[in-house]
XYZ file of C-alpha atoms in Angstrom:
670
model
C -9.880 -33.886 11.863
C -12.718 -30.741 11.880
C -11.105 -27.828 10.050
C -12.823 -24.425 11.272
C -11.716 -22.623 7.986
C -14.077 -24.825 6.329
C -17.267 -24.574 8.906
C -19.647 -22.199 8.998
C -18.122 -19.240 11.735
C -20.688 -18.923 14.104
C -19.055 -15.861 15.585
C -19.821 -11.985 16.025
C -20.253 -10.630 12.504
C -18.906 -13.489 11.149
C -15.489 -12.993 11.902
C -12.710 -15.744 11.741
C -12.384 -18.146 14.321
C -9.189 -17.156 15.281
C -8.503 -18.854 18.373
C -9.412 -22.152 16.740
C -7.573 -21.550 13.567
C -4.102 -23.468 13.265
C -1.534 -23.446 10.632
C -2.212 -26.731 10.107
C -5.504 -26.046 8.866
C -4.659 -24.011 6.045
C -3.552 -26.232 3.533
C -6.001 -29.008 3.752
C -8.410 -25.898 3.651
C -7.028 -24.575 0.668
C -6.840 -27.769 -1.089
C -10.629 -28.955 -0.563
C -11.395 -24.825 -1.447
C -9.659 -24.976 -4.853
C -11.693 -28.519 -5.376
C -15.118 -26.999 -4.556
C -14.059 -23.990 -6.716
C -13.230 -26.005 -9.758
C -16.029 -28.290 -9.852
C -18.470 -24.956 -9.381
C -16.592 -23.320 -12.216
C -17.002 -26.650 -14.408
C -20.935 -27.069 -13.583
C -21.067 -23.514 -14.686
C -19.230 -23.880 -17.939
C -21.350 -27.109 -18.889
C -24.773 -25.703 -18.337
C -27.210 -27.148 -20.770
C -28.588 -23.727 -20.635
C -28.363 -21.125 -23.336
C -25.798 -18.610 -21.580
C -27.443 -15.189 -19.755
C -25.798 -12.412 -17.561
C -27.567 -14.295 -14.584
C -26.124 -17.882 -15.376
C -22.580 -17.170 -16.727
C -21.409 -13.647 -15.265
C -23.586 -13.646 -12.092
C -23.281 -17.470 -11.714
C -19.045 -17.240 -11.914
C -19.394 -14.462 -9.060
C -21.120 -17.315 -7.050
C -18.366 -19.557 -7.681
C -14.976 -19.551 -5.191
C -16.653 -18.173 -1.997
C -14.875 -20.967 0.070
C -11.586 -20.288 -1.345
C -12.206 -16.737 -1.095
C -12.981 -16.657 2.565
C -9.826 -19.168 3.696
C -7.425 -16.742 1.800
C -8.440 -14.027 3.119
C -7.521 -15.301 6.248
C -4.543 -16.628 5.465
C -2.915 -13.533 3.333
C -3.415 -11.406 6.242
C -1.515 -13.709 8.540
C 0.840 -14.566 5.957
C 1.839 -10.761 6.035
C 1.282 -9.457 9.322
C 2.190 -12.465 11.365
C 4.423 -14.924 9.512
C 5.919 -18.296 10.758
C 7.768 -20.896 8.957
C 4.748 -22.892 8.423
C 2.928 -19.871 7.034
C 5.671 -19.056 4.977
C 6.218 -22.731 3.633
C 2.412 -22.592 2.748
C 3.068 -19.703 0.750
C 5.990 -21.109 -1.279
C 3.800 -24.838 -1.683
C 0.708 -23.368 -2.878
C 1.344 -19.609 -5.054
C 2.204 -21.919 -8.085
C -0.747 -24.173 -7.047
C -3.300 -21.079 -6.842
C -1.767 -19.732 -10.056
C -2.879 -22.893 -11.790
C -5.628 -22.862 -10.183
C -6.692 -19.015 -11.689
C -5.317 -20.630 -14.913
C -7.390 -23.488 -15.233
C -10.245 -21.119 -14.740
C -9.321 -18.255 -17.183
C -8.230 -20.990 -19.460
C -11.674 -22.608 -19.508
C -12.712 -22.540 -22.752
C -16.354 -23.845 -22.780
C -16.683 -21.194 -19.778
C -15.182 -18.477 -21.920
C -17.701 -19.345 -24.856
C -20.134 -18.824 -22.755
C -18.916 -15.140 -21.631
C -18.144 -14.293 -25.157
C -21.773 -15.115 -26.467
C -23.525 -12.956 -23.749
C -20.560 -10.197 -24.321
C -21.469 -10.348 -27.933
C -25.310 -9.999 -26.736
C -25.026 -7.380 -24.773
C -26.906 -4.774 -26.338
C -30.029 -6.393 -26.540
C -29.824 -7.669 -22.563
C -31.330 -4.635 -21.107
C -28.299 -4.582 -18.296
C -28.053 -2.119 -15.443
C -25.557 0.391 -16.015
C -23.624 -1.912 -12.966
C -24.273 -4.977 -14.772
C -22.855 -3.921 -17.978
C -19.805 -2.592 -16.313
C -19.270 -6.413 -14.590
C -19.670 -7.803 -18.153
C -16.868 -5.862 -19.790
C -14.648 -6.208 -16.774
C -15.295 -9.918 -16.821
C -14.958 -10.172 -20.632
C -11.687 -7.999 -20.553
C -10.382 -9.808 -17.665
C -10.421 -13.346 -19.459
C -8.779 -11.739 -22.423
C -6.327 -10.131 -20.635
C -5.839 -13.583 -18.867
C -5.016 -15.118 -22.192
C -8.494 -16.788 -22.305
C -8.572 -16.228 -26.307
C -4.991 -18.176 -26.546
C -5.045 -22.344 -27.648
C -2.326 -24.930 -27.767
C 1.341 -24.386 -26.801
C 0.580 -20.696 -26.382
C -2.109 -21.552 -23.699
C 0.114 -23.781 -21.892
C 2.836 -21.668 -21.800
C 0.605 -18.870 -20.503
C 0.174 -21.205 -17.780
C 3.742 -22.104 -16.915
C 4.446 -18.384 -16.860
C 2.057 -17.523 -14.428
C 2.959 -20.584 -11.737
C 6.653 -19.627 -12.631
C 5.482 -15.672 -11.485
C 3.912 -16.632 -8.680
C 6.594 -18.780 -7.275
C 9.069 -15.849 -7.594
C 6.818 -13.432 -5.892
C 6.530 -15.339 -3.158
C 10.298 -15.911 -3.212
C 10.995 -12.161 -3.817
C 8.710 -11.381 -0.834
C 10.065 -14.184 1.663
C 13.991 -13.104 1.026
C 12.994 -9.372 2.098
C 11.602 -10.409 4.884
C 14.079 -12.865 5.739
C 17.032 -9.998 5.303
C 14.636 -7.568 7.279
C 14.228 -9.912 10.290
C 17.693 -11.358 10.530
C 19.688 -8.015 10.785
C 20.139 -6.733 14.171
C 22.807 -4.326 15.445
C 22.875 -4.413 19.291
C 23.788 -0.972 20.457
C 26.119 -0.024 23.480
C 24.930 2.644 26.251
C 27.803 4.525 24.592
C 26.049 4.584 21.466
C 22.922 5.868 22.623
C 24.284 9.033 23.312
C 22.992 12.051 21.625
C 20.098 9.749 20.561
C 16.289 11.472 21.758
C 14.299 9.449 24.337
C 11.650 8.572 21.634
C 14.567 6.587 19.894
C 16.154 5.142 22.772
C 12.857 3.783 23.769
C 12.154 2.313 20.034
C 15.774 0.518 20.308
C 15.472 -0.695 23.795
C 11.485 -2.185 22.438
C 12.916 -3.754 19.512
C 15.541 -5.330 21.568
C 13.210 -6.417 24.232
C 10.597 -8.133 21.018
C 13.664 -9.996 19.815
C 14.646 -11.604 23.463
C 17.862 -9.319 23.414
C 19.381 -8.075 26.528
C 19.744 -4.686 25.720
C 18.721 -1.801 23.134
C 18.849 -3.223 19.212
C 18.733 -1.365 15.917
C 16.462 -3.000 13.255
C 15.765 -2.705 9.991
C 11.900 -1.826 10.370
C 11.900 2.025 9.037
C 9.892 3.417 12.172
C 13.267 2.468 13.888
C 15.691 3.018 11.469
C 14.961 6.299 9.944
C 14.800 8.244 13.057
C 18.376 6.504 14.260
C 19.397 8.073 10.947
C 17.709 11.199 11.771
C 19.335 11.743 15.375
C 22.489 9.245 15.466
C 25.536 11.816 15.911
C 28.101 9.117 15.136
C 28.485 9.335 11.328
C 30.417 5.526 11.051
C 27.408 3.941 12.697
C 24.775 5.597 10.422
C 26.767 4.626 7.684
C 26.847 1.459 8.972
C 23.101 0.970 9.892
C 22.239 2.842 5.970
C 24.073 0.638 4.040
C 22.459 -2.634 6.363
C 18.987 -0.951 5.113
C 19.599 -0.679 1.347
C 21.301 -3.732 1.040
C 18.146 -5.426 1.438
C 17.764 -8.027 -0.987
C 21.236 -7.760 -3.002
C 23.302 -9.537 0.110
C 24.336 -12.672 -1.589
C 23.105 -16.272 -0.814
C 19.703 -17.569 -0.723
C 18.196 -14.650 0.006
C 19.538 -12.462 -2.891
C 16.733 -11.068 -5.077
C 18.539 -9.408 -8.059
C 18.391 -12.766 -10.308
C 14.628 -13.247 -8.899
C 13.880 -9.560 -10.407
C 15.865 -10.357 -13.814
C 13.757 -13.774 -14.356
C 10.575 -11.453 -13.278
C 10.791 -9.189 -15.885
C 11.467 -11.449 -18.559
C 8.111 -13.460 -17.932
C 6.251 -10.509 -17.787
C 7.723 -9.558 -20.876
C 6.891 -12.926 -22.742
C 3.426 -12.878 -20.799
C 2.450 -9.336 -22.880
C 3.796 -10.412 -26.090
C 1.753 -13.763 -25.991
C -1.066 -11.234 -25.595
C -0.151 -8.936 -28.621
C 1.702 -6.517 -26.844
C 4.821 -4.583 -27.638
C 5.831 -4.661 -24.466
C 4.341 -5.482 -20.664
C 3.932 -1.429 -19.594
C 1.496 -1.091 -22.831
C -0.401 -4.442 -21.365
C -0.487 -3.218 -17.669
C -1.361 0.608 -18.697
C -4.200 -0.026 -20.926
C -6.648 -0.449 -17.921
C -5.201 2.653 -15.634
C -5.953 6.041 -16.027
C -2.452 7.077 -17.757
C -3.008 4.393 -20.557
C 0.171 4.564 -21.825
C 3.712 4.707 -20.681
C 4.118 8.070 -22.218
C 1.873 9.468 -20.495
C 3.328 7.994 -17.251
C 7.028 9.650 -18.155
C 5.250 12.881 -19.002
C 3.779 13.265 -15.799
C 7.112 11.710 -13.718
C 9.363 14.224 -15.678
C 6.780 17.388 -15.098
C 7.894 16.734 -11.540
C 11.479 15.370 -11.580
C 12.940 18.844 -12.783
C 11.863 21.203 -10.250
C 12.344 18.477 -7.528
C 15.663 17.690 -8.440
C 16.561 21.573 -8.494
C 15.197 21.919 -5.015
C 17.025 18.435 -3.716
C 20.321 20.081 -5.278
C 19.699 23.502 -3.400
C 18.999 21.848 0.008
C 22.043 19.413 -0.561
C 24.729 22.177 -1.209
C 23.309 23.764 2.582
C 23.198 20.658 3.981
C 27.055 19.601 2.958
C 27.431 23.551 4.566
C 26.401 22.344 7.585
C 28.663 18.970 7.569
C 31.937 21.286 6.823
C 31.038 23.124 9.532
C 31.047 20.025 11.849
C 34.711 19.442 10.379
C 33.876 16.668 7.972
C 35.081 16.533 5.063
C 34.022 15.341 1.525
C 31.092 15.433 0.059
C 27.342 14.756 1.384
C 26.375 11.295 1.510
C 23.031 9.271 1.398
C 23.952 8.426 5.253
C 24.145 11.938 6.295
C 20.941 13.828 4.552
C 18.539 12.735 6.941
C 21.262 13.814 9.985
C 21.658 17.226 8.547
C 18.001 17.618 7.317
C 16.760 17.256 10.553
C 19.722 19.712 12.301
C 18.316 22.169 9.460
C 14.787 22.152 9.698
C 15.433 22.327 14.070
C 17.274 25.601 13.366
C 14.971 27.279 10.433
C 11.494 26.082 11.926
C 12.591 25.553 15.387
C 11.092 22.260 15.329
C 12.670 19.420 16.980
C 11.380 15.908 16.669
C 11.924 14.867 19.972
C 10.021 17.666 21.150
C 7.286 16.797 18.553
C 6.609 13.704 18.711
C 5.368 13.679 22.432
C 1.846 15.640 20.731
C 1.711 12.852 18.506
C 0.986 9.682 20.499
C -0.776 6.457 18.585
C -3.872 6.542 20.923
C -5.115 10.035 19.756
C -4.056 9.672 16.182
C -6.587 6.518 16.016
C -9.219 8.426 17.220
C -8.262 11.586 15.050
C -8.867 9.366 11.987
C -12.115 8.378 13.844
C -13.553 11.500 14.524
C -12.977 13.246 10.864
C -14.797 10.215 9.412
C -17.100 10.803 11.834
C -17.694 14.458 11.030
C -17.309 13.870 7.221
C -19.792 10.571 6.905
C -21.230 10.095 10.547
C -19.542 6.859 11.050
C -18.876 5.652 14.618
C -16.752 3.052 15.580
C -17.096 0.810 18.471
C -14.156 -1.299 20.054
C -14.864 -4.979 19.869
C -13.790 -8.000 22.726
C -13.471 -10.453 19.911
C -10.229 -13.444 19.423
C -8.004 -11.856 16.776
C -4.503 -13.089 14.877
C -2.126 -11.082 17.457
C -2.274 -9.405 20.745
C -1.593 -6.269 18.975
C -4.415 -6.509 17.072
C -7.634 -4.936 17.914
C -11.257 -4.395 16.263
C -13.779 -2.077 16.110
C -17.437 -2.301 14.842
C -18.121 0.782 12.430
C -21.761 1.781 12.382
C -23.683 4.803 10.902
C -27.320 5.317 12.601
C -27.357 2.748 14.383
C -26.765 0.661 11.168
C -23.653 -1.998 10.807
C -21.393 -0.526 7.862
C -18.293 -2.989 8.944
C -15.512 -4.286 11.271
C -12.303 -2.666 10.952
C -9.141 -4.358 12.601
C -6.011 -1.996 13.444
C -2.447 -3.792 13.882
C 0.108 -1.207 14.425
C 3.221 -2.212 15.696
C 6.277 -3.502 14.112
C 8.002 -6.803 14.901
C 9.720 -9.619 13.284
C 7.370 -11.444 12.318
C 5.661 -8.481 9.910
C 6.688 -7.348 6.768
C 7.688 -4.301 6.358
C 5.737 -0.998 5.290
C 1.844 -0.202 5.785
C -0.756 -1.572 3.891
C -5.224 -1.971 3.857
C -6.769 -5.013 3.036
C -9.834 -6.618 3.549
C -10.721 -10.156 4.734
C -14.109 -9.722 3.331
C -15.368 -7.184 0.592
C -18.453 -5.388 0.553
C -21.492 -6.560 -1.628
C -24.871 -7.380 -2.097
C -24.725 -10.082 -4.566
C -25.398 -13.392 -4.358
C -26.106 -11.960 -0.411
C -25.382 -8.907 1.457
C -22.109 -8.746 3.228
C -20.419 -5.984 4.874
C -16.663 -5.577 4.776
C -13.901 -6.424 7.273
C -11.035 -4.458 6.572
C -7.739 -4.230 8.141
C -4.649 -1.714 8.616
C -1.699 -2.611 8.946
C 1.550 -0.689 10.284
C 4.784 -0.944 11.149
C 5.076 1.580 14.327
C 7.798 1.448 17.314
C 6.235 0.409 20.523
C 6.473 2.431 23.580
C 4.705 3.463 26.691
C 2.969 5.713 25.292
C 3.672 4.863 21.733
C 4.616 7.871 19.875
C 4.198 8.717 16.543
C 6.398 11.028 13.934
C 4.158 13.161 12.015
C 5.177 11.171 8.932
C 4.316 8.220 10.987
C 0.990 10.046 11.732
C 0.474 10.712 7.908
C 0.877 7.134 7.296
C -1.760 6.047 9.924
C -4.423 8.629 8.054
C -3.417 7.354 4.567
C -4.055 3.505 5.064
C -7.235 4.586 7.083
C -8.423 6.634 3.770
C -7.839 3.012 1.771
C -10.182 1.748 4.727
C -12.779 4.129 4.161
C -13.061 3.254 0.506
C -13.722 -0.284 1.658
C -15.747 0.415 4.456
C -18.318 3.167 2.145
C -18.514 0.478 -0.364
C -22.058 0.482 -2.083
C -21.825 -1.823 -4.656
C -23.933 -4.828 -5.631
C -20.973 -7.033 -7.167
C -17.745 -7.517 -5.112
C -15.326 -7.556 -8.062
C -16.229 -3.617 -8.320
C -16.080 -3.082 -4.346
C -13.962 -0.811 -2.429
C -10.522 -0.850 -3.777
C -10.973 -2.503 -6.857
C -10.630 0.438 -9.147
C -7.407 1.254 -11.539
C -4.302 1.247 -9.441
C -3.447 4.969 -10.052
C -6.907 5.874 -8.896
C -7.157 3.431 -6.063
C -4.234 5.808 -3.859
C -6.799 8.966 -4.251
C -8.486 8.148 -1.552
C -5.802 7.347 0.989
C -3.822 10.066 -0.201
C -6.904 12.684 0.556
C -7.072 11.624 3.865
C -3.868 12.473 4.712
C -4.932 16.127 4.238
C -7.375 15.806 7.419
C -4.237 15.454 9.555
C -3.026 19.265 8.793
C -6.428 20.512 9.441
C -5.484 23.264 12.126
C -8.779 22.308 14.611
C -7.886 18.380 14.025
C -4.238 18.941 16.062
C -5.667 21.260 18.399
C -7.841 18.298 19.377
C -5.889 15.235 18.951
C -2.366 16.618 19.277
C -1.621 16.858 23.308
C 1.491 16.502 24.941
C 1.558 12.627 26.546
C 2.959 13.793 29.383
C 1.484 17.223 30.324
C -2.013 16.734 28.252
C -2.066 20.139 26.868
C -2.533 20.994 23.101
C 0.279 21.555 20.978
C 0.837 25.049 21.543
C -0.286 27.440 18.534
C 2.980 28.209 17.794
C 4.467 24.932 17.532
C 1.212 24.068 15.464
C 1.704 27.028 12.760
C 5.945 25.799 12.604
C 4.340 22.039 12.310
C 2.331 23.321 9.006
C 4.760 26.098 7.621
C 6.968 22.678 7.259
C 4.653 20.442 5.887
C 6.791 20.295 2.888
C 10.210 21.093 4.233
C 12.796 18.290 2.355
C 10.206 17.700 -0.386
C 12.871 17.759 -2.957
C 14.873 14.831 -1.380
C 11.127 13.146 -0.886
C 9.958 14.124 -4.180
C 13.314 12.856 -6.217
C 13.768 9.277 -4.294
C 9.742 8.197 -5.366
C 10.107 9.593 -8.927
C 13.333 7.781 -9.313
C 12.314 4.441 -8.176
C 8.792 5.252 -10.275
C 10.759 5.772 -13.638
C 13.335 2.711 -12.828
C 9.755 0.843 -12.861
C 8.545 2.213 -15.871
C 11.823 1.549 -17.457
C 12.082 -2.190 -16.672
C 8.734 -2.805 -18.361
C 9.066 -0.807 -21.240
C 10.684 -2.345 -24.099
C 12.840 -5.187 -23.837
C 13.339 -6.571 -20.350
C 17.009 -5.909 -19.091
C 19.465 -8.764 -18.862
C 20.821 -7.134 -15.896
C 18.091 -4.830 -14.037
C 21.216 -3.287 -11.523
C 22.702 -2.334 -14.631
C 19.529 -0.964 -16.021
C 18.536 1.022 -12.888
C 21.975 2.187 -12.934
C 21.668 3.676 -16.309
C 18.380 5.267 -15.873
C 19.679 6.899 -12.872
C 22.554 8.150 -14.609
C 20.385 9.555 -17.346
C 18.305 11.368 -14.825
C 21.295 12.807 -13.162
C 20.234 11.554 -9.828
C 21.920 13.789 -6.881
C 24.815 11.919 -5.515
C 23.278 11.972 -1.747
C 19.684 10.406 -2.455
C 19.172 6.915 -3.423
C 15.845 5.256 -4.760
C 13.323 5.106 -2.067
C 12.746 1.643 -3.461
C 15.777 -0.157 -4.935
C 15.322 -3.238 -7.157
C 16.129 -5.864 -4.678
C 14.077 -4.543 -2.308
C 11.295 -2.790 -4.365
C 8.387 -5.359 -2.986
C 5.713 -3.156 -4.505
C 6.918 -4.058 -7.983
C 8.600 -7.554 -7.473
C 5.970 -9.750 -4.972
C 3.210 -9.461 -7.637
C 1.716 -7.716 -10.890
C -0.072 -5.032 -8.219
C 2.583 -2.163 -8.915
C 4.320 -3.364 -11.570
C 4.805 -0.347 -14.222
C 2.251 1.379 -11.743
C 4.507 2.914 -8.871
C 3.986 6.535 -10.284
C 0.357 5.331 -9.508
C 0.958 7.307 -6.032
C 1.992 10.516 -8.165
C -0.868 10.237 -10.206
C -3.401 10.023 -7.469
C -1.758 12.862 -5.633
C -2.590 15.188 -8.704
C -6.022 14.367 -7.820
C -5.883 14.218 -4.354
C -4.389 17.854 -4.100
C -7.095 19.132 -6.438
C -9.896 17.347 -4.348
C -8.800 18.964 -1.024
C -8.565 22.365 -3.019
C -12.365 21.542 -3.579
C -13.051 21.339 -0.011
C -11.465 24.426 0.611
C -13.272 26.214 -2.187
C -16.502 25.070 -0.527
C -16.826 25.318 3.159
C -13.680 23.891 4.493
C -12.294 20.706 5.417
C -15.562 19.287 6.581
C -18.050 20.790 4.229
C -20.885 18.396 4.264
C -21.887 18.779 0.834
C -18.502 17.954 -0.465
C -18.321 15.400 2.218
C -21.540 13.656 -0.102
C -19.964 14.181 -2.690
C -16.883 12.500 -1.735
C -18.857 9.566 -0.891
C -21.765 9.397 -3.738
C -18.719 9.572 -6.646
C -15.396 8.029 -5.240
C -15.827 5.678 -1.992
C -18.956 4.499 -2.591
C -18.889 3.811 -6.053
C -16.009 1.762 -6.090
C -14.954 0.575 -9.930
C -18.697 0.797 -10.890
C -17.438 3.496 -13.909
C -14.171 4.341 -15.134
C -11.959 6.577 -12.303
C -11.761 9.802 -14.724
C -15.714 9.779 -15.116
C -15.995 9.168 -11.296
C -13.690 12.195 -10.694
C -14.948 14.078 -12.901
C -18.833 13.495 -11.500
C -17.113 14.708 -7.928
C -15.368 17.616 -9.147
C -16.409 18.918 -12.799
C -13.163 18.454 -14.463
C -9.997 16.917 -14.218
C -7.217 18.774 -12.617
C -3.658 19.657 -14.040
C -0.284 19.207 -12.134
C -0.401 22.670 -10.630
C -2.143 21.784 -7.486
C 0.570 18.641 -6.984
C 3.489 21.339 -7.338
C 1.933 23.962 -5.495
C 1.096 21.521 -2.346
C 4.667 20.057 -2.383
C 5.833 23.252 -2.264
C 7.560 22.623 -5.448
C 5.911 25.417 -7.777
C 8.056 28.279 -9.408
């Protein structure tokens, strides 16, 4: 049987031949690619020639190309369009791939060659980029346990394999809970809901093969439902299902999974000589230490909590006026907050939403990229993995830059949230390679598809990540695009959100779905004035999650993560009507992999910079100042991980920022 994953892809721009790829192709392709990669590494490690940067570090970068290509396709499909077979493949191959990685990083002969090159680095006449790549390669091997021997090396291999299995299990449990829960809604229960929410639940019912409207746990469906549903008991039912993901008992319960992950991470850190996992993880980030992370979060926590408590008192007054006795509850907050927003800003989400058509917001994100960086976007008619996915060729001055794929709609086969990934990263070695970049979102379908203002911000956010990938201009793919410190990676994405708030962008693209009229100036002014509305709530739910994440990984790991979560929240004086944005059993950022473990604070750390960075545009010539756009591309977007993050930011801005711009941007400044 020919396997298209292992063939040369004779397709436009080297895109995967999705119309030929079947689930049955993945397992044999991954097996073959792993074997090929290990053979390449072994040949490299046993090379009789004296080690050099070229035959060792660059040689290592030439290995594993087939595996990278196969996994680039598989993991994108597994997240965006899961099937039973794809989930089974993930369960089977997560520990195998961890063992494959451990075999490479545990290859003593290979590490010895890298060590020799590292020790001779001052005499090698390397370019700055080569010196950076050598440092990262050597550090990566050391932090992976390459210097361990005997029982410690064997135990490290076991830990990595088990963590890979558990991370996959955590994510699949969460997807199962999100996919399996649904609540049929009667026509009576639709009363009081705006048309766009009714349209969303009808579309969800149709997508799931139900006879009528269905409430699901997709954020783009359940959040507006909680905002507008006048039936308090129904709101409570929906909210409890939403926050119970991952802790419903049975085989999809994630509480035990999380506890074991934390124990294994702590053991892994101690094997490498660190006091705890947070110290290990943060060593390579901008923050460097748990103390620095906690300092930032607590600087924001107190003003955010004060704002949230003041807002809670106002919302509770409204609830009492409605004849509801008792304290404000978490399932009440969004409903009464939306009512307050309508009154204070004369803004009605149902009236606002027709101005945020998905198609127009996509074009707005493209138009801003065109004005800032000269990028142009041409729709492509190519085979993709799902009918909802769409592709564009990205060019500049007629030259190919990238392929961009957008997959915007929620479906049962897609994990929740929004993310950006690269099926292929930019590089110039060992060959020139243009990136293939994917944005995944979970918006509700409609005719036309309408977004909330937060949805539109999400679209711009993920496209900011995409720009970081597409505009990358480095030699080696290990420092390409978003291959930067975790607390720096959110800077381009969060910064790009600011362009949605630029009045001229809204005036051009926020046009009514039915009338085609531009958003009235009065409404536009209200939208911008309300940009920081309810920011106490949003900041508290986020910072609480970040502080719990930090506590999990600092010091000894908790035997009972749920008890530790409760202890941290009690110590903070968490407002009773607000919960963590991501409670432990559905905290996918932290538990499906190591990416954001001890690192959920990264969004806030990056926000300190993004608020300051956009001020730089405003201080110059405005949002589209060409000189600032050039500096943003040169020092941030194209540079990838070619230098330390703080060095790159200072080159862009001239200094590091303080927390003041963030507090001002969130409307929390005193």
